[in-house]
Tab-separated table of C-alpha atoms and ligand atoms in Angstrom:
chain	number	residue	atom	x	y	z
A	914	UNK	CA	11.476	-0.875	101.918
A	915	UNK	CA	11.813	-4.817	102.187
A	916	UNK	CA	8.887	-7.169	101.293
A	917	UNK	CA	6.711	-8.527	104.303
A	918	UNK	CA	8.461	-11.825	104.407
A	919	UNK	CA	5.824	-14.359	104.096
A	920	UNK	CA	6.705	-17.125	100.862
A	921	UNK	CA	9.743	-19.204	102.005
A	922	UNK	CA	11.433	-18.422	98.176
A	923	UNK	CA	13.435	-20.651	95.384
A	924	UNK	CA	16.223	-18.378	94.748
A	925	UNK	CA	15.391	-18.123	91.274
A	926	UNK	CA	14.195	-15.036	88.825
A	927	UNK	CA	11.613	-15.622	86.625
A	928	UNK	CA	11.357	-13.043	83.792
A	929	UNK	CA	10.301	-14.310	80.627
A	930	UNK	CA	7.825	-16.965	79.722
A	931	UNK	CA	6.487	-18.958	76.801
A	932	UNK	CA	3.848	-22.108	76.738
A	933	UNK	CA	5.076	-24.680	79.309
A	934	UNK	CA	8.688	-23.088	79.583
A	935	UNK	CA	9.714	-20.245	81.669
A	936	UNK	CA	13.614	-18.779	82.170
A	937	UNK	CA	15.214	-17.067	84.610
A	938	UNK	CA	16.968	-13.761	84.434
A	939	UNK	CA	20.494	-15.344	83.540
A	940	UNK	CA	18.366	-17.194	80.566
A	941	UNK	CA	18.823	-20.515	82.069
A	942	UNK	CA	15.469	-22.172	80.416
A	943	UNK	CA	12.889	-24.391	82.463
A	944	UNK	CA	10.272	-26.851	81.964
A	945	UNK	CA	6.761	-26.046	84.178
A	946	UNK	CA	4.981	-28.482	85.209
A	947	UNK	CA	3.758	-26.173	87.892
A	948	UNK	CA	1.735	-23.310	86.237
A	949	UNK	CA	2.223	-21.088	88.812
A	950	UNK	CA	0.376	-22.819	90.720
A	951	UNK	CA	-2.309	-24.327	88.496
A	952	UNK	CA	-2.912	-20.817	86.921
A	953	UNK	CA	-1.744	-21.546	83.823
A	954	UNK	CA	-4.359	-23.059	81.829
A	955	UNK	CA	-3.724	-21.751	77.931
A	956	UNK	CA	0.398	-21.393	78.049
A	957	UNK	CA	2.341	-18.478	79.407
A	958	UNK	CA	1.810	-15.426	77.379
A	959	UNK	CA	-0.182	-17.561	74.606
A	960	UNK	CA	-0.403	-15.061	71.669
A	961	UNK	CA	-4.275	-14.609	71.456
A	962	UNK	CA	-4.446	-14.216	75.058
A	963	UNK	CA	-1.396	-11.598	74.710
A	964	UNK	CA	-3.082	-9.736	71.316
A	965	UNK	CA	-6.902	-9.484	73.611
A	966	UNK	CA	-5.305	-7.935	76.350
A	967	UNK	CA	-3.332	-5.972	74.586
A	968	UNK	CA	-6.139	-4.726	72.502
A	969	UNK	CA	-8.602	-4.517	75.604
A	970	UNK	CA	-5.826	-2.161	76.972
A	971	UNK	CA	-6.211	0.137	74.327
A	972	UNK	CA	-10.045	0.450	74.058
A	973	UNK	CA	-10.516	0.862	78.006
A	974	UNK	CA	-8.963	-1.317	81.295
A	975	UNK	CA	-11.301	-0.172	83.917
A	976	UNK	CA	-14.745	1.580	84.853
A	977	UNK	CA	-16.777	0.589	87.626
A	978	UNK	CA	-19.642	-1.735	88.221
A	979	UNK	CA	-21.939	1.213	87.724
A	980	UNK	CA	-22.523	1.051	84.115
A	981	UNK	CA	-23.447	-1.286	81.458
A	982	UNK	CA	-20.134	-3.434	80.483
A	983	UNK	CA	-21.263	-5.627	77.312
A	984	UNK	CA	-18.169	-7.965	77.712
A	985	UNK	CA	-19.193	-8.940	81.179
A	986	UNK	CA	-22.027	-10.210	79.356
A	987	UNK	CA	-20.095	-11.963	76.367
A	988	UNK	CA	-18.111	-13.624	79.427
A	989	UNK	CA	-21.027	-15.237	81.159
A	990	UNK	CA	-22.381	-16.237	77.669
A	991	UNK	CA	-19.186	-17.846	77.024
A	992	UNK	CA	-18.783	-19.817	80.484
A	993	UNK	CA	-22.168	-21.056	80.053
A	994	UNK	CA	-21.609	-22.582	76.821
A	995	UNK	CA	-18.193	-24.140	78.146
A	996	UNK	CA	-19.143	-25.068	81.368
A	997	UNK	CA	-22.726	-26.071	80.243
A	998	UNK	CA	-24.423	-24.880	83.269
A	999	UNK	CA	-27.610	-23.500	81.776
A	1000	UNK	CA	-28.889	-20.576	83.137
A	1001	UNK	CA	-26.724	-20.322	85.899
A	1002	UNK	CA	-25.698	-16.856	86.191
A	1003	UNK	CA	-22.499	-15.086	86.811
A	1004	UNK	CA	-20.487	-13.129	89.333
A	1005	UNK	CA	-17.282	-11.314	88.787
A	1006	UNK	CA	-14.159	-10.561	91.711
A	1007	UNK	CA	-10.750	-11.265	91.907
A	1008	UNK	CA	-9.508	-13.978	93.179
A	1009	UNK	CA	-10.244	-17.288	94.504
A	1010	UNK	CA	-10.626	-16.545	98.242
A	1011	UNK	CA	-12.696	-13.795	97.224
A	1012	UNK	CA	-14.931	-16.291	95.031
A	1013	UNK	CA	-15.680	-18.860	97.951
A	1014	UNK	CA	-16.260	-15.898	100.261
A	1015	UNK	CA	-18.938	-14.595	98.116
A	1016	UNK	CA	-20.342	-17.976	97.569
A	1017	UNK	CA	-20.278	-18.588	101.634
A	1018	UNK	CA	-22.019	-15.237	102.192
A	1019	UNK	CA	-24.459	-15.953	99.155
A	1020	UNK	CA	-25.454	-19.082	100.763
A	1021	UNK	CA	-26.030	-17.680	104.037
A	1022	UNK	CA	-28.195	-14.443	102.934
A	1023	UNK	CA	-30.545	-17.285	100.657
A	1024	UNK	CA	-31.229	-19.770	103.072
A	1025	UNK	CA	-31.260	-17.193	106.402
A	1026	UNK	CA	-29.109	-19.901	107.676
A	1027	UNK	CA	-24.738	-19.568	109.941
A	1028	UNK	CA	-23.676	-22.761	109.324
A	1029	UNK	CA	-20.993	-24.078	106.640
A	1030	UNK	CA	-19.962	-27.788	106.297
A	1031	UNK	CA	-16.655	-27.899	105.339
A	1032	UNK	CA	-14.350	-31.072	105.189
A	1033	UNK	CA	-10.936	-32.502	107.075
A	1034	UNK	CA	-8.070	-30.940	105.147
A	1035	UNK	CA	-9.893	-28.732	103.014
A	1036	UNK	CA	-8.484	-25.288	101.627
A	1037	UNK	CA	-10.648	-22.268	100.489
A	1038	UNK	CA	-8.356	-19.466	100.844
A	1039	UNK	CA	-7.123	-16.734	103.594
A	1040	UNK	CA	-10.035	-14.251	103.717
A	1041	UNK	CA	-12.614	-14.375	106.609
A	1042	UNK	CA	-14.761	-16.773	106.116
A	1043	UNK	CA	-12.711	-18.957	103.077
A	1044	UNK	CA	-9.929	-19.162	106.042
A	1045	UNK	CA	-12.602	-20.394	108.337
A	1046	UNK	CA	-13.582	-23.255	106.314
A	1047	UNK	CA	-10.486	-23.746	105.747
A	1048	UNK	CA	-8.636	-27.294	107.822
A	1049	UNK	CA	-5.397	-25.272	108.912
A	1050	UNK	CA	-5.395	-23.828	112.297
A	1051	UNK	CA	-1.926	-22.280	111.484
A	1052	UNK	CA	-3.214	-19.619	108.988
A	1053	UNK	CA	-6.433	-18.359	110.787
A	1054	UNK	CA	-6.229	-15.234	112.822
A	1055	UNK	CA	-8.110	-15.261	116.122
A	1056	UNK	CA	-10.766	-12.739	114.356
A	1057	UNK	CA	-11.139	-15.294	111.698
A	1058	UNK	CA	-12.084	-18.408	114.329
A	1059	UNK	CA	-16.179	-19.181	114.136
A	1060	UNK	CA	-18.239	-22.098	115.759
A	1061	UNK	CA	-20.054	-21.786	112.506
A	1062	UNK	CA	-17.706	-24.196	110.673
A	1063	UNK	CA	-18.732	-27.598	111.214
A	1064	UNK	CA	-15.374	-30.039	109.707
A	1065	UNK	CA	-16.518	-33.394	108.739
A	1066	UNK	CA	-14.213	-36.042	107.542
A	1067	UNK	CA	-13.675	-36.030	103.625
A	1068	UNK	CA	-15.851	-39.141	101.438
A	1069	UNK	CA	-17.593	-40.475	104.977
A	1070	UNK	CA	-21.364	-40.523	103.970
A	1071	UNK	CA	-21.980	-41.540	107.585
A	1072	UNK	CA	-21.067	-38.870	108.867
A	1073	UNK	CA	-22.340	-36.404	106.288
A	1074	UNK	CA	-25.737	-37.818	106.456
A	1075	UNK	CA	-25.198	-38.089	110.829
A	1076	UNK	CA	-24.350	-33.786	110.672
A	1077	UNK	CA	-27.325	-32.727	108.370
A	1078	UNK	CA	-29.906	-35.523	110.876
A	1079	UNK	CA	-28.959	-33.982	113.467
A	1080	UNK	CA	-28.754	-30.027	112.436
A	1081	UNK	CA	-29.448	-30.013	108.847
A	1082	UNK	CA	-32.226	-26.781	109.279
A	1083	UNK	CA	-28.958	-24.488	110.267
A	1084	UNK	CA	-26.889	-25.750	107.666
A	1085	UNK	CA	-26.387	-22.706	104.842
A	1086	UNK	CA	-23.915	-24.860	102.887
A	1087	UNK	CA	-21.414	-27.300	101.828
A	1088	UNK	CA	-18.364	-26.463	100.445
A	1089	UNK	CA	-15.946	-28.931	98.878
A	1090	UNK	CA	-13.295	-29.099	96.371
A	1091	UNK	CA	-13.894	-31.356	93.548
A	1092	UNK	CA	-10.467	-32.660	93.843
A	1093	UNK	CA	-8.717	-31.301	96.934
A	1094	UNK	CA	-5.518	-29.873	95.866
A	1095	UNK	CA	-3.519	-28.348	98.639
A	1096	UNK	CA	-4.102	-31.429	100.819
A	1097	UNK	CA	-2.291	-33.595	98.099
A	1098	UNK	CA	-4.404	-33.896	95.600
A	1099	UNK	CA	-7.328	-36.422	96.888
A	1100	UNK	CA	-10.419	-37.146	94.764
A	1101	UNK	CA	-14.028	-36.942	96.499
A	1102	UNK	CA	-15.504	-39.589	96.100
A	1103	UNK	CA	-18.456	-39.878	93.055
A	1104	UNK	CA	-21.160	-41.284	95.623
A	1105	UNK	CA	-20.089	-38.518	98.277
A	1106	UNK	CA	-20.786	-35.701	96.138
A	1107	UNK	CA	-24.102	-37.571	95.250
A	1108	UNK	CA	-24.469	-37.479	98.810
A	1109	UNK	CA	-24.302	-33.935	99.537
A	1110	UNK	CA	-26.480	-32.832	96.754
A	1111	UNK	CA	-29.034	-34.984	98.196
A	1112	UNK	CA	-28.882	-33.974	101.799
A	1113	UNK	CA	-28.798	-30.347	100.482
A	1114	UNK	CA	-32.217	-30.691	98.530
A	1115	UNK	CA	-33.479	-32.720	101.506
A	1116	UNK	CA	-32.599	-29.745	104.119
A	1117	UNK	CA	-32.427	-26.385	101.305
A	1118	UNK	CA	-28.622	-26.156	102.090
A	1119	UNK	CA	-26.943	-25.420	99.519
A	1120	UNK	CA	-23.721	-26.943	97.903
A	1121	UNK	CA	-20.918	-25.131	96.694
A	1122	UNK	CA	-18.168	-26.511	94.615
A	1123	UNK	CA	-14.920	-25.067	95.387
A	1124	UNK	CA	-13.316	-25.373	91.461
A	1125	UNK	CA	-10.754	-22.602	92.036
A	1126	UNK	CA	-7.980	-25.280	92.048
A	1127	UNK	CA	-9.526	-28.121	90.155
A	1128	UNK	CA	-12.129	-26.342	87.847
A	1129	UNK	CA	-10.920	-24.783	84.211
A	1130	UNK	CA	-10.902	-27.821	82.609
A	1131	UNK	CA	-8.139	-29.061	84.387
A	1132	UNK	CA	-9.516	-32.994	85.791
A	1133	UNK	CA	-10.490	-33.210	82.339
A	1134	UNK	CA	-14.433	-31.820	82.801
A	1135	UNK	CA	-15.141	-28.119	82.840
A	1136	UNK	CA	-15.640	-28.650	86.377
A	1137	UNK	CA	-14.118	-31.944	88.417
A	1138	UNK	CA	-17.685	-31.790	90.212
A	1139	UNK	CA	-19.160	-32.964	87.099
A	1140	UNK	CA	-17.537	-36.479	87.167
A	1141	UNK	CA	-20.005	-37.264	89.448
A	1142	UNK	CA	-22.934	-36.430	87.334
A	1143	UNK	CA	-24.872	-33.976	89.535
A	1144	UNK	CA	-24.950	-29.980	89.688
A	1145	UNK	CA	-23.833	-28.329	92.409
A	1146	UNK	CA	-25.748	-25.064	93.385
A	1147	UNK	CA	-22.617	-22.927	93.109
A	1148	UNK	CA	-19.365	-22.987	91.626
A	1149	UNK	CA	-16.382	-20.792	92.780
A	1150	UNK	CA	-13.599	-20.306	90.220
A	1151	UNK	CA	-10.185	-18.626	89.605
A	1152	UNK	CA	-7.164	-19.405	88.902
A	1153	UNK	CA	-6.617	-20.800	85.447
A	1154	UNK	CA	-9.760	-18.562	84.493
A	1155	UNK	CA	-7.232	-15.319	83.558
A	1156	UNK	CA	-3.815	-18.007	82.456
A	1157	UNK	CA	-2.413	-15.739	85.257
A	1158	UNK	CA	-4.638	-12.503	84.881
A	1159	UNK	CA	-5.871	-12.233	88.443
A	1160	UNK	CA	-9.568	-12.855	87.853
A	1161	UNK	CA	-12.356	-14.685	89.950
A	1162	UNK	CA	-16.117	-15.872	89.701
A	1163	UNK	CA	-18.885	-17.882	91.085
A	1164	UNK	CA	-21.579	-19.456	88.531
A	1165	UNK	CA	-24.719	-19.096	90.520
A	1166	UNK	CA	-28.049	-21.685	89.943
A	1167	UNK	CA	-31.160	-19.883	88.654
A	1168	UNK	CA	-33.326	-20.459	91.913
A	1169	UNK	CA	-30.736	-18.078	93.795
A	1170	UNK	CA	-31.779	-14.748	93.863
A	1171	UNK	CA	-29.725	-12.172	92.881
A	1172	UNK	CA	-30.959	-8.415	95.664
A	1173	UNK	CA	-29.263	-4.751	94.480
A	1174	UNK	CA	-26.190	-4.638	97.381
A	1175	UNK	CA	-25.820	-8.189	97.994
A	1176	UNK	CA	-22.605	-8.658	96.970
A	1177	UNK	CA	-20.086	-5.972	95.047
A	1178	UNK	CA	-16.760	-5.200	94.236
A	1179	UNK	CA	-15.002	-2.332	92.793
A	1180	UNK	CA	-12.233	-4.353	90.886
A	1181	UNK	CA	-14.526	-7.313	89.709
A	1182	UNK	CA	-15.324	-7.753	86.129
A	1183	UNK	CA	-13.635	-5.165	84.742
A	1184	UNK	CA	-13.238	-5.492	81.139
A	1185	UNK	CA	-9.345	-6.150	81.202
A	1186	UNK	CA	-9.988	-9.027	83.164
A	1187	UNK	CA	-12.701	-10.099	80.891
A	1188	UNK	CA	-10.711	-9.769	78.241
A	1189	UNK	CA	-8.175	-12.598	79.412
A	1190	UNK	CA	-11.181	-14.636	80.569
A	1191	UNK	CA	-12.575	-14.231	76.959
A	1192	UNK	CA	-9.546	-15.339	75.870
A	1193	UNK	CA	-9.210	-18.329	77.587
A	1194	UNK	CA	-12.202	-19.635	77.045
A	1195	UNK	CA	-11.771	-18.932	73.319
A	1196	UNK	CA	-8.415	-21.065	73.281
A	1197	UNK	CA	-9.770	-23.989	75.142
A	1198	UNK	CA	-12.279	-24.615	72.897
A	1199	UNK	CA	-10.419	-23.991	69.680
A	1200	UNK	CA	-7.711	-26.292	70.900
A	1201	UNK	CA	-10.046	-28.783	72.655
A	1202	UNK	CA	-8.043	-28.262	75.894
A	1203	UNK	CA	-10.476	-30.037	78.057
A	1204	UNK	CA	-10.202	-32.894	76.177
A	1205	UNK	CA	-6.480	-32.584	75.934
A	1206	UNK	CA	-6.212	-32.483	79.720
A	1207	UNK	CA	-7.926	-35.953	79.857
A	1208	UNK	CA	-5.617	-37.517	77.560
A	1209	UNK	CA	-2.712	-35.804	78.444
A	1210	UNK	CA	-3.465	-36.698	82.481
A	1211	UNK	CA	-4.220	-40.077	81.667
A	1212	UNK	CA	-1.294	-40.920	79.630
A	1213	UNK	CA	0.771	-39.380	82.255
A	1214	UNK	CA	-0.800	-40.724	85.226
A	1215	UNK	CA	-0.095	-44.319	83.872
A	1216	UNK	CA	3.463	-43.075	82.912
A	1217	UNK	CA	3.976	-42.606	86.896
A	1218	UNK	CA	2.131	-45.983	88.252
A	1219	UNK	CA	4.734	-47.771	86.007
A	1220	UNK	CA	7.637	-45.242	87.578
A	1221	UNK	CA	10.199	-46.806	89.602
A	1222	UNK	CA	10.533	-45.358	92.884
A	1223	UNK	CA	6.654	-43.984	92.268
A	1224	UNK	CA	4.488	-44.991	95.593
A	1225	UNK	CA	1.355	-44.029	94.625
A	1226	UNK	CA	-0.437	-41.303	92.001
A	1227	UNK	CA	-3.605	-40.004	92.442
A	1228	UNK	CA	-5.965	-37.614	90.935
A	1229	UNK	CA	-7.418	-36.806	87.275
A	1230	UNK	CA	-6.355	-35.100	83.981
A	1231	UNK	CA	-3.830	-32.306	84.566
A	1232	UNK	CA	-4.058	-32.138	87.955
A	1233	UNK	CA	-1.609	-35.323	89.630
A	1234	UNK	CA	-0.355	-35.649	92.677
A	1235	UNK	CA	2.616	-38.455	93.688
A	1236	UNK	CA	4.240	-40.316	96.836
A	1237	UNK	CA	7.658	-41.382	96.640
A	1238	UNK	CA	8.837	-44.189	97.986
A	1239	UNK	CA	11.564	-43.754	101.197
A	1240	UNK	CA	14.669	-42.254	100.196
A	1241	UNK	CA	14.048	-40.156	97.579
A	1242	UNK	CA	12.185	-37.219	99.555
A	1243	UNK	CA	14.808	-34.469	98.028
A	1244	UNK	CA	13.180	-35.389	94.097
A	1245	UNK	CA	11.998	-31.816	93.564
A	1246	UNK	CA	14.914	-30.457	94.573
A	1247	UNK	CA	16.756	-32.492	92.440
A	1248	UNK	CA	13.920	-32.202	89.390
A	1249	UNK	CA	14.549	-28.026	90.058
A	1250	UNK	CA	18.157	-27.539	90.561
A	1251	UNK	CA	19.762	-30.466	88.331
A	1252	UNK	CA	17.098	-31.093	85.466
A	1253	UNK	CA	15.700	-27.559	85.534
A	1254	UNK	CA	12.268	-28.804	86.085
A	1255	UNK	CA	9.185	-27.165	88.034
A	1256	UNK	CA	6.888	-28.925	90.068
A	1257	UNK	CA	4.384	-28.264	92.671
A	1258	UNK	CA	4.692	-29.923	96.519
A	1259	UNK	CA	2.133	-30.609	99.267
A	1260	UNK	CA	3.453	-31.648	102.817
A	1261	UNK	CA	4.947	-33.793	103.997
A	1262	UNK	CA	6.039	-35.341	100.492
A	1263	UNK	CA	3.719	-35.284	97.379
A	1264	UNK	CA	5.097	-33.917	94.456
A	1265	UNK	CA	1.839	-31.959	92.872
A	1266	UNK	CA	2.209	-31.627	88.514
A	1267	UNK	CA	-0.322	-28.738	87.656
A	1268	UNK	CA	0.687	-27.863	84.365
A	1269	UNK	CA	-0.348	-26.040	81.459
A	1270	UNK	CA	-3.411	-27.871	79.764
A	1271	UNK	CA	-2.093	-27.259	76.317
A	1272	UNK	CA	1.738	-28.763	77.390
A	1273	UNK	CA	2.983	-30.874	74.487
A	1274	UNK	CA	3.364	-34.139	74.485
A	1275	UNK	CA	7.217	-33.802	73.642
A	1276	UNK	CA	7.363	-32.214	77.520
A	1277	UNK	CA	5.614	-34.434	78.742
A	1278	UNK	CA	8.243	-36.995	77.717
A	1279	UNK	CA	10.816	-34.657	78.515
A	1280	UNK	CA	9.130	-34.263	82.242
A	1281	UNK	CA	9.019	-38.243	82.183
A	1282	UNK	CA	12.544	-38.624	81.058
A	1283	UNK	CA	13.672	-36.110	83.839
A	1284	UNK	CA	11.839	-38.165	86.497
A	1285	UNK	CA	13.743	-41.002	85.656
A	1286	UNK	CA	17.388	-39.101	85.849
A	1287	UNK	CA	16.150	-37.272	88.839
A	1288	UNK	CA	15.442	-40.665	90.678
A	1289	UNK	CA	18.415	-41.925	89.348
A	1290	UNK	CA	20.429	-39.557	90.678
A	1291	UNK	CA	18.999	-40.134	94.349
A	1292	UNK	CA	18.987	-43.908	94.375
A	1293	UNK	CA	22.839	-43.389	93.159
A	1294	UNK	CA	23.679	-41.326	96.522
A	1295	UNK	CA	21.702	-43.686	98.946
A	1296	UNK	CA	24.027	-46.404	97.767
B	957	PLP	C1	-9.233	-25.035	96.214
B	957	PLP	C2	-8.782	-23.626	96.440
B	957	PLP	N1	-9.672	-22.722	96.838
B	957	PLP	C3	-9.329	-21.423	97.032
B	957	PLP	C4	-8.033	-21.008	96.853
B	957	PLP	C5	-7.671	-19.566	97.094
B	957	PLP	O1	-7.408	-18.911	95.898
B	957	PLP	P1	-6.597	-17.515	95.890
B	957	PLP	O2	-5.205	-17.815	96.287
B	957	PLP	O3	-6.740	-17.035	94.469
B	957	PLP	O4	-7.284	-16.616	96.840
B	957	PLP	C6	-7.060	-21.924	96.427
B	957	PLP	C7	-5.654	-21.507	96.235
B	957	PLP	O5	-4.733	-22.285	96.203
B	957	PLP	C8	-7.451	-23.276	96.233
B	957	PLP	O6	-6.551	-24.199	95.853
């Protein structure tokens, strides 16, 4: 049987793992500056992470959301510490699509209400209603196409404020990302989020922060929402929640009401998953990896603006996205096949770095040093 050929694929095997470096199956080592796609938050196969699994595996992987599981509860205890998002409460799937989809349909069954503002560009995942909202005609299946997604352009007040005027009372919710990632990696804007929390009290919409990409920790706040210094109403997470365990969540605020049947799942929460949630969590704030990502980003987000051949950067902590200027549109080709180094790509050509948010400092330089060659390289060939 052959896979269902949907991921164009690097020819390259990836079987062993360790921190920020991963090697492929003829041990040729690489630098990550990827994380799987911002997954990895703690290191590949950090060893506490490892020894909790591993120990979770022995005790019990899996019963069903029909009984008492005490380290659901220990996980929602933890994320409200971290995240400090008092009495917000918790619930459990599996991935990220699945987390804005249950936010979406949470939204809808508390206010009674169809329609979802969602913004230019956005991305929310490939399930029904996450594809939806989601700014990419190209991945949504006829069954998946709704008038009840209403795009607005991303950071225009104006026209926020125009859309909720003018049909504010059928408005559910507003979903955003804090930092839009698959776009390119574009901030919102501080006074834009303000924004939308306001014209969601005005009209009982409610907002929903989309931190499956740029939540964890990784802009250098628990959530990147929180730059802005208001709450959101819900907050969907995932990836770098598990380092790579394939867990989800939403953090729900205490005047949504939670009804028996509202939402379920037969895979969510179970106590493996936990386990590397626990873990996580645990890590990041033994290591201080939240403030790590701050210093980190912004030592290597100045690093780049003083980058020859560097257009523009944008974004915040460990989550960077950069332009290059004409000519040197084959870099992460170059940065993957010569200097053995991965990074992540949004179209046409930003190079996305999503790494790890306990990376060294040492790779960082190494990363930095290998930008330099890389570009090198390139500007030697167009001459
Ligand atoms: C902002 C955002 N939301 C949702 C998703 C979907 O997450 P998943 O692939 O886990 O379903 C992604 C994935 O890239 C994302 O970046």
């Amino acid at each position: 049987m052959s896979l269902f050929n949907v991921y164009p694929l690097n020819p390259i095997a990836i079987t062993k793992a360790a921190g920020s470096r991963v090697w492929d199956d003829k041990g040729q080592e690489y630098l990550d500056m990827y994380g799987g796609h911002a997954v990895i938050s703690i290191g590949h196969t950090q060893p506490h992470w490892v020894k909790r699994i591993e120990d979770q595996l022995h005790a019990i992987a899996f019963y069903s959301n029909s009984v008492v599981m005490p380290i659901q509860e220990e996980l929602a205890t933890a994320l409200n510490n971290i995240s400090g998002k008092k009495g917000f409460q918790l619930f459990l799937c599996n991935s990220g699509a699945e987390a804005n989809e249950n936010a979406l349909k949470l939204a809808s069954f508390h206010t009674g209400r169809k329609k979802i503002v969602a913004f230019k560009k956005a991305f929310h995942g490939r399930t029904s209603l996450a594809v939806a909202a989601t700014d990419n005609p190209s991945i949504v299946a006829p069954v998946n196409e709704t008038d009840n997604i209403i795009f607005l352009p991303f950071n225009d007040i104006a026209s926020l404020q125009k859309c909720f005027a003018e049909q504010g009372t059928n408005i559910a919710a507003v979903i955003i990302e804090g930092i839009q990632g698959v776009a390119g990696i574009y901030e919102a804007d501080d006074a834009f989020l303000q924004a939308i929390r306001k014209c969601c009290d005005d009209f009982g919409a409610v907002y929903i922060a989309d931190s499956v990409q740029c939540g964890y920790g990784r802009s250098g706040q628990f959530f990147a929402h929180d730059h802005a210094g208001v709450s959101a109403d819900i907050y969907s997470m995932a990836k770098g929640m598990g380092n790579g365990f394939p867990i989800g969540g939403i953090l729900i605020a205490p005047h949504i009401q939670a009804k028996f049947g509202m939402l379920g799942t037969t895979f969510g929460g179970n106590p493996l998953a936990c386990a590397a949630a626990l873990a996580v969590i645990e890590v990041m704030q033994q290591d201080h990896l939240i403030k790590a990502a701050e210093e980190k980003g912004n030592y290597l987000i100045n690093a780049l603006k003083n980058t020859e051949g560097v257009k523009s950067v944008r974004g915040r902590g460990l989550m960077i996205g950069f332009e290059m200027e004409a000519g040197l549109e084959d870099l992460r080709k170059v940065l993957l096949n010569d200097l053995k180094i991965f990074t992540g790509e949004a179209k046409p050509n930003v190079i996305r770095l999503l790494p790890s948010l306990a990376i060294s400092m040492e790779d960082i330089n190494l990363f930095l040093i290998g930008l330099n060659k890389a570009i090198q390289v390139l500007k030697q060939k167009k001459d």
